[in-house]
């Protein structure tokens, strides 16, 4: 009796995991691979001092911008902006 309960619970868990996997693949969000290195160069404090809600938004703006003029990370300073460039 207990073995049957374990088997049923295992099957339900495996079925749920399979469903979640396929749903995750269907709604996968692709991100520009250039964003991650820029975000890694930033201090990561998400303070908003740059005018963006956080470091991820600032990194996206840096990647999408033609020039970095007007984009500045006050926390990281010139050294951080040199890494971003």
Short mmCIF file of N, CA and C in Angstrom, two decimals:
data_model
loop_
_atom_site.label_atom_id
_atom_site.label_comp_id
_atom_site.label_asym_id
_atom_site.label_seq_id
_atom_site.Cartn_x
_atom_site.Cartn_y
_atom_site.Cartn_z
N UNK A 1 0.82 -1.19 0.00
CA UNK A 1 0.00 0.00 0.00
C UNK A 1 0.87 1.26 0.00
N UNK A 2 1.89 1.26 0.85
CA UNK A 2 2.77 2.44 0.92
C UNK A 2 3.59 2.57 -0.36
N UNK A 3 4.00 1.46 -0.92
CA UNK A 3 4.78 1.49 -2.15
C UNK A 3 3.96 2.08 -3.30
N UNK A 4 2.67 1.77 -3.33
CA UNK A 4 1.80 2.31 -4.36
C UNK A 4 1.65 3.84 -4.20
N UNK A 5 1.54 4.31 -2.97
CA UNK A 5 1.43 5.74 -2.72
C UNK A 5 2.70 6.47 -3.15
N UNK A 6 3.85 5.87 -2.86
CA UNK A 6 5.12 6.47 -3.26
C UNK A 6 5.22 6.52 -4.78
N UNK A 7 4.80 5.46 -5.45
CA UNK A 7 4.83 5.42 -6.91
C UNK A 7 3.92 6.46 -7.53
N UNK A 8 2.71 6.59 -6.99
CA UNK A 8 1.77 7.58 -7.51
C UNK A 8 2.30 8.99 -7.29
N UNK A 9 2.80 9.25 -6.09
CA UNK A 9 3.35 10.58 -5.79
C UNK A 9 4.55 10.89 -6.69
N UNK A 10 5.40 9.89 -6.93
CA UNK A 10 6.54 10.09 -7.82
C UNK A 10 6.11 10.37 -9.25
N UNK A 11 5.06 9.67 -9.71
CA UNK A 11 4.56 9.89 -11.07
C UNK A 11 3.95 11.28 -11.21
N UNK A 12 3.21 11.71 -10.19
CA UNK A 12 2.61 13.05 -10.22
C UNK A 12 3.71 14.10 -10.23
N UNK A 13 4.75 13.91 -9.42
CA UNK A 13 5.87 14.85 -9.38
C UNK A 13 6.61 14.91 -10.71
N UNK A 14 6.86 13.76 -11.31
CA UNK A 14 7.56 13.72 -12.60
C UNK A 14 6.70 14.36 -13.70
N UNK A 15 5.41 14.11 -13.67
CA UNK A 15 4.51 14.73 -14.65
C UNK A 15 4.47 16.24 -14.50
N UNK A 16 4.40 16.70 -13.25
CA UNK A 16 4.40 18.14 -13.00
C UNK A 16 5.70 18.79 -13.45
N UNK A 17 6.82 18.12 -13.19
CA UNK A 17 8.12 18.65 -13.60
C UNK A 17 8.22 18.74 -15.12
N UNK A 18 7.69 17.74 -15.81
CA UNK A 18 7.71 17.74 -17.27
C UNK A 18 6.87 18.89 -17.83
N UNK A 19 5.69 19.08 -17.24
CA UNK A 19 4.82 20.18 -17.68
C UNK A 19 5.52 21.52 -17.46
N UNK A 20 6.11 21.72 -16.29
CA UNK A 20 6.80 22.97 -15.99
C UNK A 20 7.98 23.20 -16.93
N UNK A 21 8.69 22.14 -17.30
CA UNK A 21 9.81 22.26 -18.22
C UNK A 21 9.34 22.80 -19.57
N UNK A 22 8.28 22.21 -20.12
CA UNK A 22 7.81 22.64 -21.44
C UNK A 22 7.21 24.04 -21.40
N UNK A 23 6.54 24.39 -20.31
CA UNK A 23 6.02 25.75 -20.17
C UNK A 23 7.18 26.74 -20.10
N UNK A 24 8.23 26.38 -19.37
CA UNK A 24 9.41 27.24 -19.28
C UNK A 24 10.08 27.44 -20.63
N UNK A 25 10.12 26.40 -21.45
CA UNK A 25 10.71 26.51 -22.78
C UNK A 25 9.86 27.38 -23.70
N UNK A 26 8.54 27.30 -23.55
CA UNK A 26 7.65 28.09 -24.40
C UNK A 26 7.75 29.58 -24.09
N UNK A 27 7.92 29.93 -22.83
CA UNK A 27 7.94 31.34 -22.43
C UNK A 27 9.35 31.85 -22.12
N UNK A 28 10.35 31.19 -22.66
CA UNK A 28 11.74 31.60 -22.42
C UNK A 28 11.99 32.99 -23.00
N UNK A 29 12.70 33.81 -22.24
CA UNK A 29 13.01 35.17 -22.66
C UNK A 29 14.49 35.20 -23.05
N UNK A 30 14.76 35.61 -24.28
CA UNK A 30 16.13 35.70 -24.75
C UNK A 30 16.65 37.11 -24.49
N UNK A 31 17.84 37.18 -23.92
CA UNK A 31 18.44 38.47 -23.57
C UNK A 31 19.73 38.64 -24.36
N UNK A 32 20.02 39.88 -24.70
CA UNK A 32 21.24 40.21 -25.42
C UNK A 32 22.45 39.74 -24.61
N UNK A 33 23.32 38.92 -25.18
CA UNK A 33 24.47 38.40 -24.42
C UNK A 33 25.48 39.47 -24.03
N UNK A 34 25.39 40.66 -24.60
CA UNK A 34 26.32 41.74 -24.25
C UNK A 34 25.96 42.40 -22.92
N UNK A 35 24.75 42.18 -22.43
CA UNK A 35 24.29 42.83 -21.20
C UNK A 35 25.02 42.29 -19.97
N UNK A 36 25.21 40.98 -19.90
CA UNK A 36 25.81 40.37 -18.70
C UNK A 36 27.21 40.88 -18.39
N UNK A 37 28.14 40.98 -19.37
CA UNK A 37 29.46 41.52 -19.03
C UNK A 37 29.42 42.96 -18.54
N UNK A 38 28.51 43.76 -19.12
CA UNK A 38 28.37 45.15 -18.67
C UNK A 38 27.85 45.18 -17.24
N UNK A 39 26.86 44.34 -16.96
CA UNK A 39 26.29 44.29 -15.61
C UNK A 39 27.32 43.79 -14.59
N UNK A 40 28.18 42.88 -15.00
CA UNK A 40 29.23 42.39 -14.10
C UNK A 40 30.24 43.47 -13.77
N UNK A 41 30.45 44.42 -14.69
CA UNK A 41 31.41 45.50 -14.46
C UNK A 41 30.85 46.56 -13.50
N UNK A 42 29.52 46.62 -13.37
CA UNK A 42 28.89 47.61 -12.50
C UNK A 42 28.96 47.16 -11.04
N UNK A 43 28.86 48.11 -10.09
CA UNK A 43 28.98 47.75 -8.68
C UNK A 43 27.86 46.86 -8.17
N UNK A 44 26.68 46.93 -8.76
CA UNK A 44 25.59 46.05 -8.37
C UNK A 44 24.83 46.47 -7.13
N UNK A 45 24.87 47.75 -6.78
CA UNK A 45 24.16 48.21 -5.58
C UNK A 45 22.71 48.59 -5.86
N UNK A 46 22.32 48.69 -7.14
CA UNK A 46 20.95 49.01 -7.53
C UNK A 46 20.41 50.24 -6.81
N UNK A 47 21.23 51.28 -6.73
CA UNK A 47 20.87 52.48 -5.95
C UNK A 47 19.99 53.44 -6.72
N UNK A 48 20.05 53.42 -8.05
CA UNK A 48 19.26 54.35 -8.85
C UNK A 48 19.89 55.72 -9.01
N UNK A 49 21.13 55.90 -8.55
CA UNK A 49 21.79 57.21 -8.65
C UNK A 49 22.04 57.61 -10.10
N UNK A 50 22.08 56.65 -11.00
CA UNK A 50 22.32 56.92 -12.42
C UNK A 50 21.06 57.39 -13.13
N UNK A 51 19.92 57.26 -12.47
CA UNK A 51 18.65 57.64 -13.09
C UNK A 51 17.86 56.45 -13.60
N UNK A 52 18.41 55.27 -13.48
CA UNK A 52 17.72 54.04 -13.88
C UNK A 52 17.32 53.28 -12.62
N UNK A 53 16.29 52.42 -12.71
CA UNK A 53 15.82 51.72 -11.51
C UNK A 53 16.85 50.79 -10.88
N UNK A 54 17.80 50.32 -11.63
CA UNK A 54 18.81 49.41 -11.09
C UNK A 54 19.93 49.20 -12.08
N UNK A 55 20.90 48.40 -11.66
CA UNK A 55 22.08 48.17 -12.51
C UNK A 55 21.73 47.43 -13.80
N UNK A 56 20.74 46.53 -13.76
CA UNK A 56 20.36 45.81 -14.97
C UNK A 56 19.80 46.78 -16.01
N UNK A 57 18.95 47.69 -15.60
CA UNK A 57 18.39 48.68 -16.53
C UNK A 57 19.48 49.58 -17.09
N UNK A 58 20.43 49.95 -16.25
CA UNK A 58 21.55 50.78 -16.70
C UNK A 58 22.40 50.02 -17.71
N UNK A 59 22.64 48.72 -17.45
CA UNK A 59 23.43 47.91 -18.38
C UNK A 59 22.73 47.79 -19.73
N UNK A 60 21.42 47.62 -19.72
CA UNK A 60 20.66 47.54 -20.97
C UNK A 60 20.77 48.85 -21.73
N UNK A 61 20.67 49.97 -21.02
CA UNK A 61 20.79 51.28 -21.67
C UNK A 61 22.18 51.47 -22.26
N UNK A 62 23.21 51.00 -21.57
CA UNK A 62 24.59 51.12 -22.09
C UNK A 62 24.77 50.31 -23.36
N UNK A 63 24.20 49.11 -23.40
CA UNK A 63 24.33 48.25 -24.57
C UNK A 63 23.56 48.83 -25.76
N UNK A 64 22.38 49.39 -25.49
CA UNK A 64 21.55 49.92 -26.58
C UNK A 64 22.01 51.30 -27.06
N UNK A 65 22.79 52.01 -26.26
CA UNK A 65 23.22 53.37 -26.63
C UNK A 65 24.32 53.32 -27.68
N UNK A 66 24.28 54.28 -28.58
CA UNK A 66 25.34 54.40 -29.58
C UNK A 66 26.61 54.93 -28.93
N UNK A 67 26.43 55.91 -28.03
CA UNK A 67 27.55 56.49 -27.29
C UNK A 67 27.20 56.45 -25.81
N UNK A 68 28.21 56.39 -24.96
CA UNK A 68 27.97 56.36 -23.53
C UNK A 68 27.89 57.76 -22.93
N UNK A 69 27.89 58.77 -23.78
CA UNK A 69 27.79 60.14 -23.30
C UNK A 69 26.43 60.34 -22.62
N UNK A 70 26.44 60.88 -21.43
CA UNK A 70 25.21 61.08 -20.67
C UNK A 70 24.88 59.93 -19.76
N UNK A 71 25.56 58.80 -19.93
CA UNK A 71 25.36 57.66 -19.03
C UNK A 71 26.51 57.63 -18.04
N UNK A 72 26.18 57.64 -16.77
CA UNK A 72 27.22 57.68 -15.75
C UNK A 72 26.77 56.89 -14.53
N UNK A 73 27.68 56.14 -13.94
CA UNK A 73 27.44 55.41 -12.70
C UNK A 73 28.17 56.16 -11.59
N UNK A 74 27.46 56.98 -10.80
CA UNK A 74 28.12 57.77 -9.76
C UNK A 74 28.79 56.91 -8.69
N UNK A 75 28.24 55.76 -8.40
CA UNK A 75 28.81 54.90 -7.36
C UNK A 75 30.13 54.30 -7.83
N UNK A 76 30.17 53.82 -9.07
CA UNK A 76 31.38 53.19 -9.59
C UNK A 76 32.42 54.18 -10.05
N UNK A 77 31.98 55.35 -10.48
CA UNK A 77 32.91 56.39 -10.92
C UNK A 77 33.48 56.14 -12.30
N UNK A 78 34.55 56.86 -12.59
CA UNK A 78 35.18 56.81 -13.91
C UNK A 78 35.79 55.44 -14.19
N UNK A 79 36.29 54.79 -13.15
CA UNK A 79 36.91 53.47 -13.34
C UNK A 79 35.87 52.45 -13.85
N UNK A 80 34.70 52.48 -13.28
CA UNK A 80 33.64 51.57 -13.72
C UNK A 80 33.19 51.88 -15.14
N UNK A 81 33.05 53.16 -15.45
CA UNK A 81 32.63 53.53 -16.80
C UNK A 81 33.69 53.17 -17.83
N UNK A 82 34.96 53.18 -17.45
CA UNK A 82 36.02 52.74 -18.36
C UNK A 82 35.88 51.24 -18.63
N UNK A 83 35.50 50.46 -17.63
CA UNK A 83 35.29 49.02 -17.83
C UNK A 83 34.08 48.77 -18.73
N UNK A 84 33.04 49.58 -18.55
CA UNK A 84 31.82 49.42 -19.35
C UNK A 84 32.09 49.74 -20.81
N UNK A 85 32.90 50.76 -21.06
CA UNK A 85 33.20 51.16 -22.42
C UNK A 85 34.03 50.09 -23.09
#
